Amino acid sequence: MNVWWQGLNPRERLLVSLASAAALVALLFLLVVEPLQLRHGRLQDELAGQARALQSLQRLGEEAAALREGGAPRGRLAEGQTLLALLNASAGARGLSSGIERIVPNGSGEASVVVRGVPFDTLVAWLIALRTASGVEAQRLVVDSDGSAPGRINASLTLVATSAP
């Protein structure tokens, strides 16, 4: 190798030295710098996601503390609104209308509801919304799988307006 190097004229030695240095810099960039930059970008994305999660958890912690101190917030039925009208409207807004088999008023501020083939999560979200917005609570709830798809249920409920006007 030394003989080969000595056989090159000075201009060729300079050219080979510069090409070797450029190849070394490119290799250093490809093997060290670029992977570090990619990892840095992924870590920044992960950090941003964890910061969003932390904010969400802090907000939930504040809500939990408020609920421990004062109990769950409850709304009221609107003036002149019947429980039957509220149930029909809110079920429609939640996409449950097609799954409601029947709603039967059981007297003042109480109704029996039968649903078929509705997603469990949707039913629970509806019940939470009813309690929060209108003070309507499930007094009795019987749930069975409808067997058509995972998460779809049949349910029989007794709902009571706990904060009627």
C-alpha positions as a LaTeX table, in Angstrom:
\begin{tabular}{lrrr}
\hline
Residue & $x$ (\AA) & $y$ (\AA) & $z$ (\AA) \\
\hline
Met1 & 0.00 & 0.00 & 0.00 \\
Asn2 & 2.86 & 2.31 & 0.86 \\
Val3 & 4.52 & 1.57 & $-2.49$ \\
Trp4 & 1.27 & 2.42 & $-4.27$ \\
Trp5 & 0.98 & 5.67 & $-2.34$ \\
Gln6 & 4.57 & 6.63 & $-3.15$ \\
Gly7 & 3.90 & 5.89 & $-6.82$ \\
Leu8 & 1.23 & 8.62 & $-6.99$ \\
Asn9 & 2.22 & 12.12 & $-7.94$ \\
Pro10 & 1.46 & 14.89 & $-5.39$ \\
Arg11 & $-1.72$ & 16.02 & $-7.16$ \\
Glu12 & $-3.12$ & 12.45 & $-7.14$ \\
Arg13 & $-2.20$ & 12.04 & $-3.47$ \\
Leu14 & $-4.13$ & 15.22 & $-2.68$ \\
Leu15 & $-7.13$ & 14.00 & $-4.70$ \\
Val16 & $-7.10$ & 10.55 & $-3.02$ \\
Ser17 & $-6.75$ & 12.18 & 0.42 \\
Leu18 & $-9.71$ & 14.51 & $-0.19$ \\
Ala19 & $-11.86$ & 11.66 & $-1.58$ \\
Ser20 & $-10.99$ & 9.51 & 1.46 \\
Ala21 & $-11.87$ & 12.35 & 3.83 \\
Ala22 & $-15.20$ & 12.93 & 2.03 \\
Ala23 & $-16.00$ & 9.20 & 2.19 \\
Leu24 & $-15.17$ & 9.15 & 5.91 \\
Val25 & $-17.42$ & 12.18 & 6.56 \\
Ala26 & $-20.27$ & 10.56 & 4.58 \\
Leu27 & $-19.84$ & 7.30 & 6.45 \\
Leu28 & $-19.80$ & 9.12 & 9.79 \\
Phe29 & $-22.99$ & 10.95 & 8.85 \\
Leu30 & $-24.80$ & 7.80 & 7.70 \\
Leu31 & $-23.76$ & 5.64 & 10.63 \\
Val32 & $-23.82$ & 8.13 & 13.50 \\
Val33 & $-25.48$ & 11.49 & 12.84 \\
Glu34 & $-28.55$ & 10.41 & 10.84 \\
Pro35 & $-29.63$ & 7.65 & 13.29 \\
Leu36 & $-29.23$ & 10.12 & 16.16 \\
Gln37 & $-31.39$ & 12.67 & 14.35 \\
Leu38 & $-34.09$ & 10.10 & 13.67 \\
Arg39 & $-34.09$ & 8.95 & 17.29 \\
His40 & $-34.21$ & 12.56 & 18.47 \\
Gly41 & $-37.29$ & 13.19 & 16.30 \\
Arg42 & $-39.04$ & 10.08 & 17.62 \\
Leu43 & $-38.24$ & 11.05 & 21.21 \\
Gln44 & $-39.63$ & 14.56 & 20.65 \\
Asp45 & $-42.86$ & 13.07 & 19.29 \\
Glu46 & $-43.06$ & 10.69 & 22.25 \\
Leu47 & $-42.42$ & 13.53 & 24.68 \\
Ala48 & $-45.18$ & 15.62 & 23.14 \\
Gly49 & $-47.57$ & 12.67 & 23.43 \\
Gln50 & $-46.65$ & 12.12 & 27.06 \\
Ala51 & $-47.10$ & 15.82 & 27.78 \\
Arg52 & $-50.62$ & 15.65 & 26.32 \\
Ala53 & $-51.32$ & 12.55 & 28.41 \\
Leu54 & $-50.06$ & 14.31 & 31.53 \\
Gln55 & $-52.33$ & 17.30 & 30.90 \\
Ser56 & $-55.28$ & 14.97 & 30.40 \\
Leu57 & $-54.49$ & 13.07 & 33.61 \\
Gln58 & $-54.10$ & 16.31 & 35.56 \\
Arg59 & $-57.46$ & 17.52 & 34.27 \\
Leu60 & $-59.06$ & 14.20 & 35.23 \\
Gly61 & $-57.43$ & 14.39 & 38.66 \\
Glu62 & $-58.90$ & 17.84 & 39.18 \\
Glu63 & $-62.33$ & 16.57 & 38.12 \\
Ala64 & $-62.01$ & 13.59 & 40.47 \\
Ala65 & $-61.07$ & 15.89 & 43.36 \\
Ala66 & $-64.04$ & 18.12 & 42.60 \\
Leu67 & $-66.37$ & 15.13 & 42.47 \\
Arg68 & $-65.02$ & 13.80 & 45.80 \\
Glu69 & $-65.70$ & 17.16 & 47.41 \\
Gly70 & $-69.11$ & 17.96 & 45.98 \\
Gly71 & $-70.51$ & 14.80 & 44.48 \\
Ala72 & $-71.33$ & 14.25 & 40.83 \\
Pro73 & $-72.86$ & 17.18 & 39.01 \\
Arg74 & $-76.49$ & 16.65 & 38.12 \\
Gly75 & $-78.67$ & 18.49 & 35.71 \\
Arg76 & $-82.43$ & 18.83 & 35.75 \\
Leu77 & $-85.24$ & 18.11 & 33.37 \\
Ala78 & $-86.08$ & 21.25 & 31.43 \\
Glu79 & $-89.24$ & 23.08 & 32.51 \\
Gly80 & $-92.25$ & 21.32 & 30.98 \\
Gln81 & $-90.15$ & 18.49 & 29.52 \\
Thr82 & $-91.41$ & 14.96 & 30.06 \\
Leu83 & $-89.11$ & 12.07 & 30.80 \\
Leu84 & $-90.43$ & 10.24 & 27.72 \\
Ala85 & $-89.60$ & 13.17 & 25.43 \\
Leu86 & $-86.14$ & 13.50 & 26.98 \\
Leu87 & $-85.39$ & 9.79 & 26.55 \\
Asn88 & $-86.53$ & 9.77 & 22.91 \\
Ala89 & $-84.54$ & 12.90 & 22.04 \\
Ser90 & $-81.36$ & 11.92 & 23.86 \\
Ala91 & $-81.44$ & 8.36 & 22.50 \\
Gly92 & $-81.75$ & 9.78 & 18.99 \\
Ala93 & $-78.86$ & 12.15 & 19.58 \\
Arg94 & $-76.70$ & 9.21 & 20.73 \\
Gly95 & $-77.66$ & 6.99 & 17.79 \\
Leu96 & $-79.71$ & 4.59 & 19.90 \\
Ser97 & $-83.13$ & 5.16 & 18.28 \\
Ser98 & $-82.91$ & 2.09 & 16.05 \\
Gly99 & $-82.02$ & $-0.09$ & 19.04 \\
Ile100 & $-84.84$ & 1.04 & 21.32 \\
Glu101 & $-87.56$ & $-1.56$ & 21.31 \\
Arg102 & $-89.86$ & 0.32 & 23.68 \\
Ile103 & $-90.08$ & 3.06 & 26.29 \\
Val104 & $-92.95$ & 2.80 & 28.74 \\
Pro105 & $-93.68$ & 5.53 & 31.32 \\
Asn106 & $-94.20$ & 4.01 & 34.79 \\
Gly107 & $-95.68$ & 7.02 & 36.49 \\
Ser108 & $-94.23$ & 10.36 & 37.45 \\
Gly109 & $-90.56$ & 10.61 & 36.61 \\
Glu110 & $-89.98$ & 6.92 & 35.88 \\
Ala111 & $-89.79$ & 4.87 & 32.67 \\
Ser112 & $-88.94$ & 1.34 & 31.57 \\
Val113 & $-86.72$ & 1.05 & 28.50 \\
Val114 & $-85.86$ & $-2.04$ & 26.46 \\
Val115 & $-83.01$ & $-1.89$ & 23.94 \\
Arg116 & $-81.85$ & $-4.58$ & 21.51 \\
Gly117 & $-78.54$ & $-4.97$ & 19.69 \\
Val118 & $-76.91$ & $-1.72$ & 20.81 \\
Pro119 & $-73.21$ & $-1.18$ & 21.52 \\
Phe120 & $-72.51$ & $-1.41$ & 25.24 \\
Asp121 & $-70.24$ & 1.66 & 25.19 \\
Thr122 & $-72.94$ & 3.74 & 23.50 \\
Leu123 & $-75.54$ & 2.69 & 26.08 \\
Val124 & $-73.21$ & 3.57 & 28.97 \\
Ala125 & $-72.34$ & 6.94 & 27.39 \\
Trp126 & $-76.07$ & 7.64 & 27.02 \\
Leu127 & $-76.73$ & 6.81 & 30.68 \\
Ile128 & $-73.87$ & 9.05 & 31.81 \\
Ala129 & $-75.15$ & 11.90 & 29.63 \\
Leu130 & $-78.69$ & 11.46 & 31.02 \\
Arg131 & $-77.43$ & 11.61 & 34.60 \\
Thr132 & $-75.12$ & 14.55 & 34.03 \\
Ala133 & $-77.38$ & 16.70 & 31.87 \\
Ser134 & $-80.83$ & 15.85 & 33.21 \\
Gly135 & $-80.51$ & 14.04 & 36.53 \\
Val136 & $-81.97$ & 10.82 & 35.13 \\
Glu137 & $-80.46$ & 7.70 & 36.68 \\
Ala138 & $-80.72$ & 3.99 & 36.03 \\
Gln139 & $-82.48$ & 2.43 & 38.99 \\
Arg140 & $-82.41$ & $-1.06$ & 37.48 \\
Leu141 & $-80.30$ & $-2.40$ & 34.61 \\
Val142 & $-80.26$ & $-5.93$ & 33.20 \\
Val143 & $-77.79$ & $-6.58$ & 30.38 \\
Asp144 & $-77.33$ & $-9.63$ & 28.15 \\
Ser145 & $-75.14$ & $-10.17$ & 25.11 \\
Asp146 & $-77.18$ & $-10.18$ & 21.91 \\
Gly147 & $-74.73$ & $-12.60$ & 20.28 \\
Ser148 & $-74.59$ & $-10.79$ & 16.93 \\
Ala149 & $-71.24$ & $-9.11$ & 17.48 \\
Pro150 & $-68.81$ & $-8.47$ & 20.33 \\
Gly151 & $-69.89$ & $-5.51$ & 22.44 \\
Arg152 & $-73.53$ & $-5.53$ & 21.28 \\
Ile153 & $-76.09$ & $-6.05$ & 24.00 \\
Asn154 & $-79.75$ & $-6.30$ & 24.87 \\
Ala155 & $-80.79$ & $-4.40$ & 27.98 \\
Ser156 & $-83.79$ & $-3.69$ & 30.14 \\
Leu157 & $-83.63$ & $-0.53$ & 32.24 \\
Thr158 & $-85.72$ & 1.42 & 34.69 \\
Leu159 & $-84.82$ & 5.09 & 34.53 \\
Val160 & $-85.81$ & 7.63 & 37.17 \\
Ala161 & $-85.70$ & 11.42 & 37.01 \\
Thr162 & $-84.09$ & 12.13 & 40.40 \\
Ser163 & $-84.21$ & 15.90 & 40.10 \\
Ala164 & $-87.57$ & 16.60 & 38.55 \\
Pro165 & $-88.53$ & 20.29 & 38.51 \\
\hline
\end{tabular}
